[in-house]
mmCIF file with all atom_site columns, C-alpha atoms in Angstrom:
data_model
loop_
_atom_site.group_PDB
_atom_site.id
_atom_site.type_symbol
_atom_site.label_atom_id
_atom_site.label_alt_id
_atom_site.label_comp_id
_atom_site.label_asym_id
_atom_site.label_entity_id
_atom_site.label_seq_id
_atom_site.pdbx_PDB_ins_code
_atom_site.Cartn_x
_atom_site.Cartn_y
_atom_site.Cartn_z
_atom_site.occupancy
_atom_site.B_iso_or_equiv
_atom_site.pdbx_formal_charge
_atom_site.auth_seq_id
_atom_site.auth_comp_id
_atom_site.auth_asym_id
_atom_site.auth_atom_id
_atom_site.pdbx_PDB_model_num
ATOM 1   C CA . UNK A 1 1   ? -157.097 -55.856 124.183 1.00 0.00 ? 1   UNK A CA 1
ATOM 2   C CA . UNK A 1 2   ? -154.996 -52.753 124.453 1.00 0.00 ? 2   UNK A CA 1
ATOM 3   C CA . UNK A 1 3   ? -153.854 -50.986 121.154 1.00 0.00 ? 3   UNK A CA 1
ATOM 4   C CA . UNK A 1 4   ? -150.041 -50.729 119.900 1.00 0.00 ? 4   UNK A CA 1
ATOM 5   C CA . UNK A 1 5   ? -149.714 -46.889 119.745 1.00 0.00 ? 5   UNK A CA 1
ATOM 6   C CA . UNK A 1 6   ? -146.739 -44.551 119.313 1.00 0.00 ? 6   UNK A CA 1
ATOM 7   C CA . UNK A 1 7   ? -146.772 -43.661 122.722 1.00 0.00 ? 7   UNK A CA 1
ATOM 8   C CA . UNK A 1 8   ? -146.228 -47.231 123.669 1.00 0.00 ? 8   UNK A CA 1
ATOM 9   C CA . UNK A 1 9   ? -143.751 -47.845 120.958 1.00 0.00 ? 9   UNK A CA 1
ATOM 10  C CA . UNK A 1 10  ? -141.774 -44.766 122.381 1.00 0.00 ? 10  UNK A CA 1
ATOM 11  C CA . UNK A 1 11  ? -141.831 -45.987 125.989 1.00 0.00 ? 11  UNK A CA 1
ATOM 12  C CA . UNK A 1 12  ? -140.746 -49.660 124.990 1.00 0.00 ? 12  UNK A CA 1
ATOM 13  C CA . UNK A 1 13  ? -138.061 -48.216 122.854 1.00 0.00 ? 13  UNK A CA 1
ATOM 14  C CA . UNK A 1 14  ? -136.639 -45.882 125.234 1.00 0.00 ? 14  UNK A CA 1
ATOM 15  C CA . UNK A 1 15  ? -136.153 -48.253 127.888 1.00 0.00 ? 15  UNK A CA 1
ATOM 16  C CA . UNK A 1 16  ? -134.414 -50.805 125.431 1.00 0.00 ? 16  UNK A CA 1
ATOM 17  C CA . UNK A 1 17  ? -131.888 -47.966 124.604 1.00 0.00 ? 17  UNK A CA 1
ATOM 18  C CA . UNK A 1 18  ? -131.534 -46.797 128.127 1.00 0.00 ? 18  UNK A CA 1
ATOM 19  C CA . UNK A 1 19  ? -130.639 -50.533 128.880 1.00 0.00 ? 19  UNK A CA 1
ATOM 20  C CA . UNK A 1 20  ? -127.855 -50.574 126.172 1.00 0.00 ? 20  UNK A CA 1
ATOM 21  C CA . UNK A 1 21  ? -126.664 -46.937 126.953 1.00 0.00 ? 21  UNK A CA 1
ATOM 22  C CA . UNK A 1 22  ? -126.395 -46.670 130.620 1.00 0.00 ? 22  UNK A CA 1
ATOM 23  C CA . UNK A 1 23  ? -124.330 -45.278 132.282 1.00 0.00 ? 23  UNK A CA 1
ATOM 24  C CA . UNK A 1 24  ? -121.831 -43.732 129.768 1.00 0.00 ? 24  UNK A CA 1
ATOM 25  C CA . UNK A 1 25  ? -123.515 -44.533 126.369 1.00 0.00 ? 25  UNK A CA 1
ATOM 26  C CA . UNK A 1 26  ? -121.631 -46.267 123.451 1.00 0.00 ? 26  UNK A CA 1
ATOM 27  C CA . UNK A 1 27  ? -117.993 -45.873 124.636 1.00 0.00 ? 27  UNK A CA 1
ATOM 28  C CA . UNK A 1 28  ? -116.843 -47.293 121.556 1.00 0.00 ? 28  UNK A CA 1
ATOM 29  C CA . UNK A 1 29  ? -118.535 -45.158 118.846 1.00 0.00 ? 29  UNK A CA 1
ATOM 30  C CA . UNK A 1 30  ? -117.641 -42.163 121.009 1.00 0.00 ? 30  UNK A CA 1
ATOM 31  C CA . UNK A 1 31  ? -114.015 -42.530 120.023 1.00 0.00 ? 31  UNK A CA 1
ATOM 32  C CA . UNK A 1 32  ? -114.529 -42.474 116.172 1.00 0.00 ? 32  UNK A CA 1
ATOM 33  C CA . UNK A 1 33  ? -113.619 -39.296 114.631 1.00 0.00 ? 33  UNK A CA 1
ATOM 34  C CA . UNK A 1 34  ? -116.113 -39.508 111.808 1.00 0.00 ? 34  UNK A CA 1
ATOM 35  C CA . UNK A 1 35  ? -119.213 -40.308 114.211 1.00 0.00 ? 35  UNK A CA 1
ATOM 36  C CA . UNK A 1 36  ? -120.733 -37.474 113.018 1.00 0.00 ? 36  UNK A CA 1
ATOM 37  C CA . UNK A 1 37  ? -120.708 -38.163 109.302 1.00 0.00 ? 37  UNK A CA 1
ATOM 38  C CA . UNK A 1 38  ? -123.953 -38.584 107.748 1.00 0.00 ? 38  UNK A CA 1
ATOM 39  C CA . UNK A 1 39  ? -124.188 -42.095 105.812 1.00 0.00 ? 39  UNK A CA 1
ATOM 40  C CA . UNK A 1 40  ? -126.920 -44.465 104.362 1.00 0.00 ? 40  UNK A CA 1
ATOM 41  C CA . UNK A 1 41  ? -127.437 -47.575 105.516 1.00 0.00 ? 41  UNK A CA 1
ATOM 42  C CA . UNK A 1 42  ? -129.902 -50.791 104.632 1.00 0.00 ? 42  UNK A CA 1
ATOM 43  C CA . UNK A 1 43  ? -131.606 -53.451 106.685 1.00 0.00 ? 43  UNK A CA 1
ATOM 44  C CA . UNK A 1 44  ? -131.765 -56.793 104.518 1.00 0.00 ? 44  UNK A CA 1
ATOM 45  C CA . UNK A 1 45  ? -133.696 -60.013 105.066 1.00 0.00 ? 45  UNK A CA 1
ATOM 46  C CA . UNK A 1 46  ? -131.739 -62.984 105.780 1.00 0.00 ? 46  UNK A CA 1
ATOM 47  C CA . UNK A 1 47  ? -134.426 -65.377 105.141 1.00 0.00 ? 47  UNK A CA 1
ATOM 48  C CA . UNK A 1 48  ? -138.240 -65.737 103.910 1.00 0.00 ? 48  UNK A CA 1
ATOM 49  C CA . UNK A 1 49  ? -140.663 -64.629 106.357 1.00 0.00 ? 49  UNK A CA 1
ATOM 50  C CA . UNK A 1 50  ? -143.331 -62.198 107.727 1.00 0.00 ? 50  UNK A CA 1
ATOM 51  C CA . UNK A 1 51  ? -142.341 -58.671 108.803 1.00 0.00 ? 51  UNK A CA 1
ATOM 52  C CA . UNK A 1 52  ? -143.399 -57.148 111.694 1.00 0.00 ? 52  UNK A CA 1
ATOM 53  C CA . UNK A 1 53  ? -142.085 -54.543 114.375 1.00 0.00 ? 53  UNK A CA 1
ATOM 54  C CA . UNK A 1 54  ? -141.084 -51.784 111.727 1.00 0.00 ? 54  UNK A CA 1
ATOM 55  C CA . UNK A 1 55  ? -142.605 -48.980 113.727 1.00 0.00 ? 55  UNK A CA 1
ATOM 56  C CA . UNK A 1 56  ? -139.935 -49.959 116.743 1.00 0.00 ? 56  UNK A CA 1
ATOM 57  C CA . UNK A 1 57  ? -137.150 -50.497 114.443 1.00 0.00 ? 57  UNK A CA 1
ATOM 58  C CA . UNK A 1 58  ? -137.723 -46.900 113.233 1.00 0.00 ? 58  UNK A CA 1
ATOM 59  C CA . UNK A 1 59  ? -138.353 -45.667 116.530 1.00 0.00 ? 59  UNK A CA 1
ATOM 60  C CA . UNK A 1 60  ? -134.818 -46.732 117.913 1.00 0.00 ? 60  UNK A CA 1
ATOM 61  C CA . UNK A 1 61  ? -132.955 -44.686 115.190 1.00 0.00 ? 61  UNK A CA 1
ATOM 62  C CA . UNK A 1 62  ? -135.080 -41.915 115.760 1.00 0.00 ? 62  UNK A CA 1
ATOM 63  C CA . UNK A 1 63  ? -134.698 -41.584 119.288 1.00 0.00 ? 63  UNK A CA 1
ATOM 64  C CA . UNK A 1 64  ? -130.879 -42.094 118.934 1.00 0.00 ? 64  UNK A CA 1
ATOM 65  C CA . UNK A 1 65  ? -130.549 -39.490 116.446 1.00 0.00 ? 65  UNK A CA 1
ATOM 66  C CA . UNK A 1 66  ? -133.269 -36.603 115.347 1.00 0.00 ? 66  UNK A CA 1
ATOM 67  C CA . UNK A 1 67  ? -131.441 -36.408 112.055 1.00 0.00 ? 67  UNK A CA 1
ATOM 68  C CA . UNK A 1 68  ? -132.649 -39.732 110.925 1.00 0.00 ? 68  UNK A CA 1
ATOM 69  C CA . UNK A 1 69  ? -134.484 -40.425 107.682 1.00 0.00 ? 69  UNK A CA 1
ATOM 70  C CA . UNK A 1 70  ? -136.011 -43.769 107.944 1.00 0.00 ? 70  UNK A CA 1
ATOM 71  C CA . UNK A 1 71  ? -137.522 -45.227 104.761 1.00 0.00 ? 71  UNK A CA 1
ATOM 72  C CA . UNK A 1 72  ? -139.377 -48.810 105.010 1.00 0.00 ? 72  UNK A CA 1
ATOM 73  C CA . UNK A 1 73  ? -139.571 -50.656 101.973 1.00 0.00 ? 73  UNK A CA 1
ATOM 74  C CA . UNK A 1 74  ? -142.197 -53.242 103.453 1.00 0.00 ? 74  UNK A CA 1
ATOM 75  C CA . UNK A 1 75  ? -145.351 -53.163 105.833 1.00 0.00 ? 75  UNK A CA 1
ATOM 76  C CA . UNK A 1 76  ? -145.927 -55.191 109.048 1.00 0.00 ? 76  UNK A CA 1
ATOM 77  C CA . UNK A 1 77  ? -147.655 -58.347 108.004 1.00 0.00 ? 77  UNK A CA 1
ATOM 78  C CA . UNK A 1 78  ? -146.201 -58.586 104.529 1.00 0.00 ? 78  UNK A CA 1
ATOM 79  C CA . UNK A 1 79  ? -144.154 -61.476 103.185 1.00 0.00 ? 79  UNK A CA 1
ATOM 80  C CA . UNK A 1 80  ? -140.535 -60.732 102.389 1.00 0.00 ? 80  UNK A CA 1
ATOM 81  C CA . UNK A 1 81  ? -137.967 -62.854 100.730 1.00 0.00 ? 81  UNK A CA 1
ATOM 82  C CA . UNK A 1 82  ? -134.477 -63.642 101.624 1.00 0.00 ? 82  UNK A CA 1
ATOM 83  C CA . UNK A 1 83  ? -131.877 -60.868 100.551 1.00 0.00 ? 83  UNK A CA 1
ATOM 84  C CA . UNK A 1 84  ? -134.543 -58.084 100.130 1.00 0.00 ? 84  UNK A CA 1
ATOM 85  C CA . UNK A 1 85  ? -134.428 -54.573 101.569 1.00 0.00 ? 85  UNK A CA 1
ATOM 86  C CA . UNK A 1 86  ? -136.490 -54.107 104.723 1.00 0.00 ? 86  UNK A CA 1
ATOM 87  C CA . UNK A 1 87  ? -135.560 -50.543 104.913 1.00 0.00 ? 87  UNK A CA 1
ATOM 88  C CA . UNK A 1 88  ? -133.088 -47.486 104.650 1.00 0.00 ? 88  UNK A CA 1
ATOM 89  C CA . UNK A 1 89  ? -131.713 -45.433 107.166 1.00 0.00 ? 89  UNK A CA 1
ATOM 90  C CA . UNK A 1 90  ? -129.766 -42.205 106.626 1.00 0.00 ? 90  UNK A CA 1
ATOM 91  C CA . UNK A 1 91  ? -128.177 -40.737 109.691 1.00 0.00 ? 91  UNK A CA 1
ATOM 92  C CA . UNK A 1 92  ? -125.075 -40.099 111.609 1.00 0.00 ? 92  UNK A CA 1
ATOM 93  C CA . UNK A 1 93  ? -122.593 -42.810 111.924 1.00 0.00 ? 93  UNK A CA 1
ATOM 94  C CA . UNK A 1 94  ? -123.013 -42.961 115.811 1.00 0.00 ? 94  UNK A CA 1
ATOM 95  C CA . UNK A 1 95  ? -126.688 -42.932 115.434 1.00 0.00 ? 95  UNK A CA 1
ATOM 96  C CA . UNK A 1 96  ? -126.630 -45.978 113.420 1.00 0.00 ? 96  UNK A CA 1
ATOM 97  C CA . UNK A 1 97  ? -124.272 -47.524 115.627 1.00 0.00 ? 97  UNK A CA 1
ATOM 98  C CA . UNK A 1 98  ? -126.000 -46.620 118.663 1.00 0.00 ? 98  UNK A CA 1
ATOM 99  C CA . UNK A 1 99  ? -129.568 -48.074 117.675 1.00 0.00 ? 99  UNK A CA 1
ATOM 100 C CA . UNK A 1 100 ? -128.756 -50.821 115.204 1.00 0.00 ? 100 UNK A CA 1
ATOM 101 C CA . UNK A 1 101 ? -128.809 -53.751 117.543 1.00 0.00 ? 101 UNK A CA 1
ATOM 102 C CA . UNK A 1 102 ? -131.912 -52.327 119.496 1.00 0.00 ? 102 UNK A CA 1
ATOM 103 C CA . UNK A 1 103 ? -133.615 -51.711 116.566 1.00 0.00 ? 103 UNK A CA 1
ATOM 104 C CA . UNK A 1 104 ? -132.882 -55.159 114.829 1.00 0.00 ? 104 UNK A CA 1
ATOM 105 C CA . UNK A 1 105 ? -133.743 -56.886 118.110 1.00 0.00 ? 105 UNK A CA 1
ATOM 106 C CA . UNK A 1 106 ? -137.151 -55.281 117.842 1.00 0.00 ? 106 UNK A CA 1
ATOM 107 C CA . UNK A 1 107 ? -137.606 -56.207 114.117 1.00 0.00 ? 107 UNK A CA 1
ATOM 108 C CA . UNK A 1 108 ? -136.138 -59.854 114.401 1.00 0.00 ? 108 UNK A CA 1
ATOM 109 C CA . UNK A 1 109 ? -138.102 -60.566 117.590 1.00 0.00 ? 109 UNK A CA 1
ATOM 110 C CA . UNK A 1 110 ? -141.519 -59.447 116.094 1.00 0.00 ? 110 UNK A CA 1
ATOM 111 C CA . UNK A 1 111 ? -140.703 -60.794 112.748 1.00 0.00 ? 111 UNK A CA 1
ATOM 112 C CA . UNK A 1 112 ? -139.906 -64.177 113.997 1.00 0.00 ? 112 UNK A CA 1
ATOM 113 C CA . UNK A 1 113 ? -143.427 -64.423 115.933 1.00 0.00 ? 113 UNK A CA 1
ATOM 114 C CA . UNK A 1 114 ? -145.174 -63.218 112.958 1.00 0.00 ? 114 UNK A CA 1
ATOM 115 C CA . UNK A 1 115 ? -143.390 -65.886 110.553 1.00 0.00 ? 115 UNK A CA 1
ATOM 116 C CA . UNK A 1 116 ? -143.922 -68.973 113.064 1.00 0.00 ? 116 UNK A CA 1
ATOM 117 C CA . UNK A 1 117 ? -147.562 -68.094 113.628 1.00 0.00 ? 117 UNK A CA 1
ATOM 118 C CA . UNK A 1 118 ? -147.943 -67.830 109.880 1.00 0.00 ? 118 UNK A CA 1
ATOM 119 C CA . UNK A 1 119 ? -146.634 -71.495 109.391 1.00 0.00 ? 119 UNK A CA 1
ATOM 120 C CA . UNK A 1 120 ? -149.189 -72.718 111.875 1.00 0.00 ? 120 UNK A CA 1
ATOM 121 C CA . UNK A 1 121 ? -152.054 -70.457 110.077 1.00 0.00 ? 121 UNK A CA 1
ATOM 122 C CA . UNK A 1 122 ? -151.042 -72.093 106.917 1.00 0.00 ? 122 UNK A CA 1
ATOM 123 C CA . UNK A 1 123 ? -151.311 -75.647 108.242 1.00 0.00 ? 123 UNK A CA 1
ATOM 124 C CA . UNK A 1 124 ? -154.890 -75.476 109.697 1.00 0.00 ? 124 UNK A CA 1
ATOM 125 C CA . UNK A 1 125 ? -158.294 -75.090 107.919 1.00 0.00 ? 125 UNK A CA 1
ATOM 126 C CA . UNK A 1 126 ? -160.174 -71.931 107.585 1.00 0.00 ? 126 UNK A CA 1
ATOM 127 C CA . UNK A 1 127 ? -162.584 -72.647 110.152 1.00 0.00 ? 127 UNK A CA 1
ATOM 128 C CA . UNK A 1 128 ? -159.614 -72.981 113.045 1.00 0.00 ? 128 UNK A CA 1
ATOM 129 C CA . UNK A 1 129 ? -157.950 -69.938 114.610 1.00 0.00 ? 129 UNK A CA 1
ATOM 130 C CA . UNK A 1 130 ? -154.503 -70.001 115.910 1.00 0.00 ? 130 UNK A CA 1
ATOM 131 C CA . UNK A 1 131 ? -154.566 -68.007 119.177 1.00 0.00 ? 131 UNK A CA 1
ATOM 132 C CA . UNK A 1 132 ? -151.666 -66.699 121.477 1.00 0.00 ? 132 UNK A CA 1
ATOM 133 C CA . UNK A 1 133 ? -151.447 -67.022 125.372 1.00 0.00 ? 133 UNK A CA 1
ATOM 134 C CA . UNK A 1 134 ? -150.237 -64.817 128.233 1.00 0.00 ? 134 UNK A CA 1
ATOM 135 C CA . UNK A 1 135 ? -147.014 -67.052 127.997 1.00 0.00 ? 135 UNK A CA 1
ATOM 136 C CA . UNK A 1 136 ? -145.252 -63.602 126.801 1.00 0.00 ? 136 UNK A CA 1
ATOM 137 C CA . UNK A 1 137 ? -141.872 -61.722 127.358 1.00 0.00 ? 137 UNK A CA 1
ATOM 138 C CA . UNK A 1 138 ? -142.460 -59.434 130.321 1.00 0.00 ? 138 UNK A CA 1
ATOM 139 C CA . UNK A 1 139 ? -143.187 -55.831 129.377 1.00 0.00 ? 139 UNK A CA 1
ATOM 140 C CA . UNK A 1 140 ? -143.602 -57.072 125.551 1.00 0.00 ? 140 UNK A CA 1
ATOM 141 C CA . UNK A 1 141 ? -146.843 -58.569 125.589 1.00 0.00 ? 141 UNK A CA 1
ATOM 142 C CA . UNK A 1 142 ? -148.344 -55.805 123.337 1.00 0.00 ? 142 UNK A CA 1
ATOM 143 C CA . UNK A 1 143 ? -145.712 -56.438 120.860 1.00 0.00 ? 143 UNK A CA 1
ATOM 144 C CA . UNK A 1 144 ? -145.717 -60.002 120.789 1.00 0.00 ? 144 UNK A CA 1
ATOM 145 C CA . UNK A 1 145 ? -149.540 -60.215 120.462 1.00 0.00 ? 145 UNK A CA 1
ATOM 146 C CA . UNK A 1 146 ? -149.381 -57.517 117.765 1.00 0.00 ? 146 UNK A CA 1
ATOM 147 C CA . UNK A 1 147 ? -146.820 -59.855 116.023 1.00 0.00 ? 147 UNK A CA 1
ATOM 148 C CA . UNK A 1 148 ? -149.193 -62.871 116.047 1.00 0.00 ? 148 UNK A CA 1
ATOM 149 C CA . UNK A 1 149 ? -151.672 -60.858 114.603 1.00 0.00 ? 149 UNK A CA 1
ATOM 150 C CA . UNK A 1 150 ? -149.706 -59.728 111.847 1.00 0.00 ? 150 UNK A CA 1
ATOM 151 C CA . UNK A 1 151 ? -148.530 -63.569 111.137 1.00 0.00 ? 151 UNK A CA 1
ATOM 152 C CA . UNK A 1 152 ? -152.545 -64.216 110.768 1.00 0.00 ? 152 UNK A CA 1
ATOM 153 C CA . UNK A 1 153 ? -153.310 -65.198 114.300 1.00 0.00 ? 153 UNK A CA 1
ATOM 154 C CA . UNK A 1 154 ? -155.707 -64.242 116.960 1.00 0.00 ? 154 UNK A CA 1
ATOM 155 C CA . UNK A 1 155 ? -155.400 -62.850 120.407 1.00 0.00 ? 155 UNK A CA 1
ATOM 156 C CA . UNK A 1 156 ? -156.727 -64.497 123.377 1.00 0.00 ? 156 UNK A CA 1
ATOM 157 C CA . UNK A 1 157 ? -157.282 -62.725 126.408 1.00 0.00 ? 157 UNK A CA 1
ATOM 158 C CA . UNK A 1 158 ? -154.762 -59.910 126.970 1.00 0.00 ? 158 UNK A CA 1
ATOM 159 C CA . UNK A 1 159 ? -154.480 -60.028 130.748 1.00 0.00 ? 159 UNK A CA 1
ATOM 160 C CA . UNK A 1 160 ? -156.084 -61.756 133.922 1.00 0.00 ? 160 UNK A CA 1
ATOM 161 C CA . UNK A 1 161 ? -158.950 -58.830 133.720 1.00 0.00 ? 161 UNK A CA 1
ATOM 162 C CA . UNK A 1 162 ? -160.263 -59.804 130.092 1.00 0.00 ? 162 UNK A CA 1
ATOM 163 C CA . UNK A 1 163 ? -162.081 -62.971 130.969 1.00 0.00 ? 163 UNK A CA 1
ATOM 164 C CA . UNK A 1 164 ? -162.697 -65.485 133.711 1.00 0.00 ? 164 UNK A CA 1
ATOM 165 C CA . UNK A 1 165 ? -160.537 -68.429 132.732 1.00 0.00 ? 165 UNK A CA 1
ATOM 166 C CA . UNK A 1 166 ? -161.070 -71.201 135.395 1.00 0.00 ? 166 UNK A CA 1
ATOM 167 C CA . UNK A 1 167 ? -157.795 -73.216 135.113 1.00 0.00 ? 167 UNK A CA 1
ATOM 168 C CA . UNK A 1 168 ? -156.559 -76.694 136.715 1.00 0.00 ? 168 UNK A CA 1
ATOM 169 C CA . UNK A 1 169 ? -154.807 -74.674 139.234 1.00 0.00 ? 169 UNK A CA 1
ATOM 170 C CA . UNK A 1 170 ? -158.305 -72.797 140.382 1.00 0.00 ? 170 UNK A CA 1
ATOM 171 C CA . UNK A 1 171 ? -160.030 -76.394 140.098 1.00 0.00 ? 171 UNK A CA 1
ATOM 172 C CA . UNK A 1 172 ? -157.509 -77.819 142.506 1.00 0.00 ? 172 UNK A CA 1
ATOM 173 C CA . UNK A 1 173 ? -158.298 -75.407 145.396 1.00 0.00 ? 173 UNK A CA 1
ATOM 174 C CA . UNK A 1 174 ? -162.057 -75.347 144.669 1.00 0.00 ? 174 UNK A CA 1
ATOM 175 C CA . UNK A 1 175 ? -164.915 -77.330 143.545 1.00 0.00 ? 175 UNK A CA 1
ATOM 176 C CA . UNK A 1 176 ? -165.119 -76.991 139.959 1.00 0.00 ? 176 UNK A CA 1
ATOM 177 C CA . UNK A 1 177 ? -169.188 -76.512 139.934 1.00 0.00 ? 177 UNK A CA 1
ATOM 178 C CA . UNK A 1 178 ? -169.099 -73.972 142.839 1.00 0.00 ? 178 UNK A CA 1
ATOM 179 C CA . UNK A 1 179 ? -166.351 -71.838 141.033 1.00 0.00 ? 179 UNK A CA 1
ATOM 180 C CA . UNK A 1 180 ? -168.047 -71.783 137.599 1.00 0.00 ? 180 UNK A CA 1
ATOM 181 C CA . UNK A 1 181 ? -171.398 -70.932 139.310 1.00 0.00 ? 181 UNK A CA 1
ATOM 182 C CA . UNK A 1 182 ? -169.539 -67.981 141.098 1.00 0.00 ? 182 UNK A CA 1
ATOM 183 C CA . UNK A 1 183 ? -168.172 -66.921 137.851 1.00 0.00 ? 183 UNK A CA 1
ATOM 184 C CA . UNK A 1 184 ? -171.609 -66.827 136.319 1.00 0.00 ? 184 UNK A CA 1
ATOM 185 C CA . UNK A 1 185 ? -172.846 -64.596 139.189 1.00 0.00 ? 185 UNK A CA 1
ATOM 186 C CA . UNK A 1 186 ? -169.975 -62.184 138.778 1.00 0.00 ? 186 UNK A CA 1
ATOM 187 C CA . UNK A 1 187 ? -169.991 -62.262 134.912 1.00 0.00 ? 187 UNK A CA 1
ATOM 188 C CA . UNK A 1 188 ? -170.791 -58.451 134.207 1.00 0.00 ? 188 UNK A CA 1
ATOM 189 C CA . UNK A 1 189 ? -170.123 -59.131 130.475 1.00 0.00 ? 189 UNK A CA 1
ATOM 190 C CA . UNK A 1 190 ? -167.021 -60.827 130.636 1.00 0.00 ? 190 UNK A CA 1
ATOM 191 C CA . UNK A 1 191 ? -166.627 -64.184 128.979 1.00 0.00 ? 191 UNK A CA 1
ATOM 192 C CA . UNK A 1 192 ? -166.367 -67.512 131.181 1.00 0.00 ? 192 UNK A CA 1
ATOM 193 C CA . UNK A 1 193 ? -164.046 -70.427 129.699 1.00 0.00 ? 193 UNK A CA 1
ATOM 194 C CA . UNK A 1 194 ? -163.440 -73.702 131.791 1.00 0.00 ? 194 UNK A CA 1
ATOM 195 C CA . UNK A 1 195 ? -160.473 -76.047 131.345 1.00 0.00 ? 195 UNK A CA 1
ATOM 196 C CA . UNK A 1 196 ? -161.306 -79.438 132.044 1.00 0.00 ? 196 UNK A CA 1
ATOM 197 C CA . UNK A 1 197 ? -159.010 -82.342 132.562 1.00 0.00 ? 197 UNK A CA 1
ATOM 198 C CA . UNK A 1 198 ? -161.600 -85.456 132.008 1.00 0.00 ? 198 UNK A CA 1
ATOM 199 C CA . UNK A 1 199 ? -165.074 -86.031 130.907 1.00 0.00 ? 199 UNK A CA 1
ATOM 200 C CA . UNK A 1 200 ? -166.198 -86.216 134.586 1.00 0.00 ? 200 UNK A CA 1
ATOM 201 C CA . UNK A 1 201 ? -165.335 -82.687 135.316 1.00 0.00 ? 201 UNK A CA 1
ATOM 202 C CA . UNK A 1 202 ? -167.264 -81.468 132.274 1.00 0.00 ? 202 UNK A CA 1
ATOM 203 C CA . UNK A 1 203 ? -170.410 -83.429 133.171 1.00 0.00 ? 203 UNK A CA 1
ATOM 204 C CA . UNK A 1 204 ? -170.290 -81.710 136.509 1.00 0.00 ? 204 UNK A CA 1
ATOM 205 C CA . UNK A 1 205 ? -170.614 -78.262 134.739 1.00 0.00 ? 205 UNK A CA 1
ATOM 206 C CA . UNK A 1 206 ? -173.053 -79.177 131.893 1.00 0.00 ? 206 UNK A CA 1
ATOM 207 C CA . UNK A 1 207 ? -175.942 -76.911 132.270 1.00 0.00 ? 207 UNK A CA 1
ATOM 208 C CA . UNK A 1 208 ? -174.166 -73.898 133.491 1.00 0.00 ? 208 UNK A CA 1
ATOM 209 C CA . UNK A 1 209 ? -174.301 -70.686 131.644 1.00 0.00 ? 209 UNK A CA 1
ATOM 210 C CA . UNK A 1 210 ? -170.348 -70.654 130.691 1.00 0.00 ? 210 UNK A CA 1
ATOM 211 C CA . UNK A 1 211 ? -168.875 -69.856 127.111 1.00 0.00 ? 211 UNK A CA 1
ATOM 212 C CA . UNK A 1 212 ? -166.124 -71.959 126.316 1.00 0.00 ? 212 UNK A CA 1
ATOM 213 C CA . UNK A 1 213 ? -164.559 -75.488 127.280 1.00 0.00 ? 213 UNK A CA 1
ATOM 214 C CA . UNK A 1 214 ? -160.811 -75.532 126.973 1.00 0.00 ? 214 UNK A CA 1
ATOM 215 C CA . UNK A 1 215 ? -159.691 -79.421 126.936 1.00 0.00 ? 215 UNK A CA 1
ATOM 216 C CA . UNK A 1 216 ? -156.455 -79.899 128.703 1.00 0.00 ? 216 UNK A CA 1
#
């Protein structure tokens, strides 16, 4: 599993701002006479939940305007109640208007994932783990898996290199016992998980040295 760091955050946020600003910037904000005036703004929650994505939110404002002073009132992974201040921003009007939607998109998306994950976590026993999959938004996997962890969940494999996961599609084009045996030969420290559709498939691989069975 890769780690979320500032280099990654900067890269993702830059792409998002570029998407919003190309080719000629914020043409509406650009016509405001007071666009360079320094003001204060607040981000306020609109429901109870788990906060996530603060660094992405902060970075959006910082990249839009170097003068930005961003103060978070809560950390990722913490519960927040409706109508509470998440963060304050002191910056030029143009900075706030340019960055606000991108910043809030990251914050809302990540917090939504953390909040939903936490609902599942609270409804299972302590012996049960809520895990995420690779069914993520392209190019946002690291953020989304980070948000799952902040909601109390666990990350499954990050990408196709992390472990052998023999699924129904693999089994459909190969003999299940043969493909599991090949995985065991090429294991090299990697975990082996096998997805089975029925007990007959399970019986065919009992005795082979795989790690986990996934019941579909």
